[in-house]
Amino acid sequence: MRLISFDVSRTLHIPGVRYIKPERMFEHLDEIQAADWLLFPSYWQVNTLLHALHKRIFPSPATYYLGHDKVEQTRAFRALCPDNLPRTTIQASTCHGIDTVEAEIGYPMILKEIRSARGQGVHLIETRRELETFAESQEVLYAQTRLPIDRDLRIVLIGDQILASYWRVTPPGGYRANVSQGGTIDHEDIPPSALALVRRVAARMGIDHGGFDVAMVGDQPFLFEFNRLFGTQGITAPGRTTAAAILEWLSRSQGVPAANDAGIETDASQKNPGQVAGVGVSATRSDLSLAAARDCRAC
């Protein structure tokens, strides 16, 4: 396979990968057009690679679109697995939105910034004043009930296989279990119901590279979110690496039509990118809005 990577750190141990800096993409269109897979493009590259050049990307388009924004993720989760979603409301950062969040969620609550990672955008809110202060710096209020837990699960999926799963135990006095925020890792007694939920959601949505965060309240798994890019501290099993899992998935998927191929007719004899004829607009992919931060309707 001819592989091109736009993120050297994510593909460092995959053999035979050609690295191109994202900002130099337009200087290498011939190489890009000849590649079998384009790995880890920056988000701003995705639409060009999919819809102008009709190339296959990894992670999948669904992984990029849904992983880009917590609002879009939550709407999809609410449609697919509402019983596995913590009580959540998404409101405009207005006086009415503050009142609605307070009435629907109550204190204490967890407020999350729309685009954040590593636990840095997660805030414990215990009073009206704290809620109002947070709202001053946000366009959207994304609020969830605080679950009665002292840990959550990180479940790493690559392709259609779970590569690793482990508990992240919240440090004493904290409310964030992220390893980057002081959480500790425990690999014991992983609930099968949490693994089954991740497999079902990923398969249904076309997600092929994600770190899923799941909480257990009794026997019920609750899905917080997934991250397209994730840390690898908890992947410790000998011989099980992200590089090997990615390469195996790409090899198995090589003969399967890409999602962005649906509805597209191209002339294979044309080698020059930009000279693609007979492009038809496909209605098979959901129109996932990328302007969710400005779309303040309740989820």
Phi, psi and omega in degrees: 000143175265114186243134173238133178246142173252005179219098188296326183291332182275346184233019188302324186256015174267121185290147171075018182271134175266124181263131175231131177295136182307319183291350178254016182306316186287348175275352186229035184297325179296315178296318180297318180296330182275348184286152174278322180221144173245121190255132172051052172295158170291157185301324183292343180276340195301309184296323178296314182294321182282311195257341174263317183259348179055048181256159177272133180239153171226132356301169187292161175305317179299322178298319178293309186295313182285328182282352185279341194205124182298327180296312180297318177302311186296321177298319178293317178297321181296326179285324187270316187218063185300329181287348180251019179247128174301154178305123189222141170223145180233118188226158171295148180278071181231173177301318178295320179297319178298315179299319181293315178301315181298319182287321186276329185253312182078174182254147354285155179226163175250124175251136183237138171288146190295319179236102181202167181207169176061024178077002186286338182255020182253129187228133173273122182243125185240352181218162176300320181296319177296322178296315180296320179296316178299317183298333182297335184253006185233149173271333183229139174257114178250107188237140176227150174296147177277116182283151180279073184226156174241012181195162169221175182255138166253122180241117185262121179242132174230128187069238175243020183238144173277119183275324183203154174210139182198154173282145168245112187268126182294135177294154181305132179082358182260179177224001178244128183266357182306138178301324179293343178255016176102002178293151178250157187258137177221123183265004187274146168055059177280125183290127178301329181295327178290318178296319180295322179297315180296316179300316183294314182295315182296316180295318183292325185264351180079027178274128183234010177199103184199148168258106184269136178253120186229136174252151175245123172244103191066233179264004186262120175278139177238127183267117177280302186188174166231151178247128179297322176247135188214159176285161184242016184300328185270001180270096190240352183294133180301133177081355180254099182239156178296322181298314180295320181293320179296312182298320179295319180293317179297320180295317180290331184269357188302321183268003182266131179303137178287153181299326182278000176279342185297128177079008183251128174243124180231156176267108185296342182283346181272119185262342186274115179300141185100348178248042180272125183257162172066039181281124176250143181276123181272141176256015186275336181266133179298144178275093182271112182295135177260008180252038187294331181295340178259354181262101192258020175290146179298140180288000000 
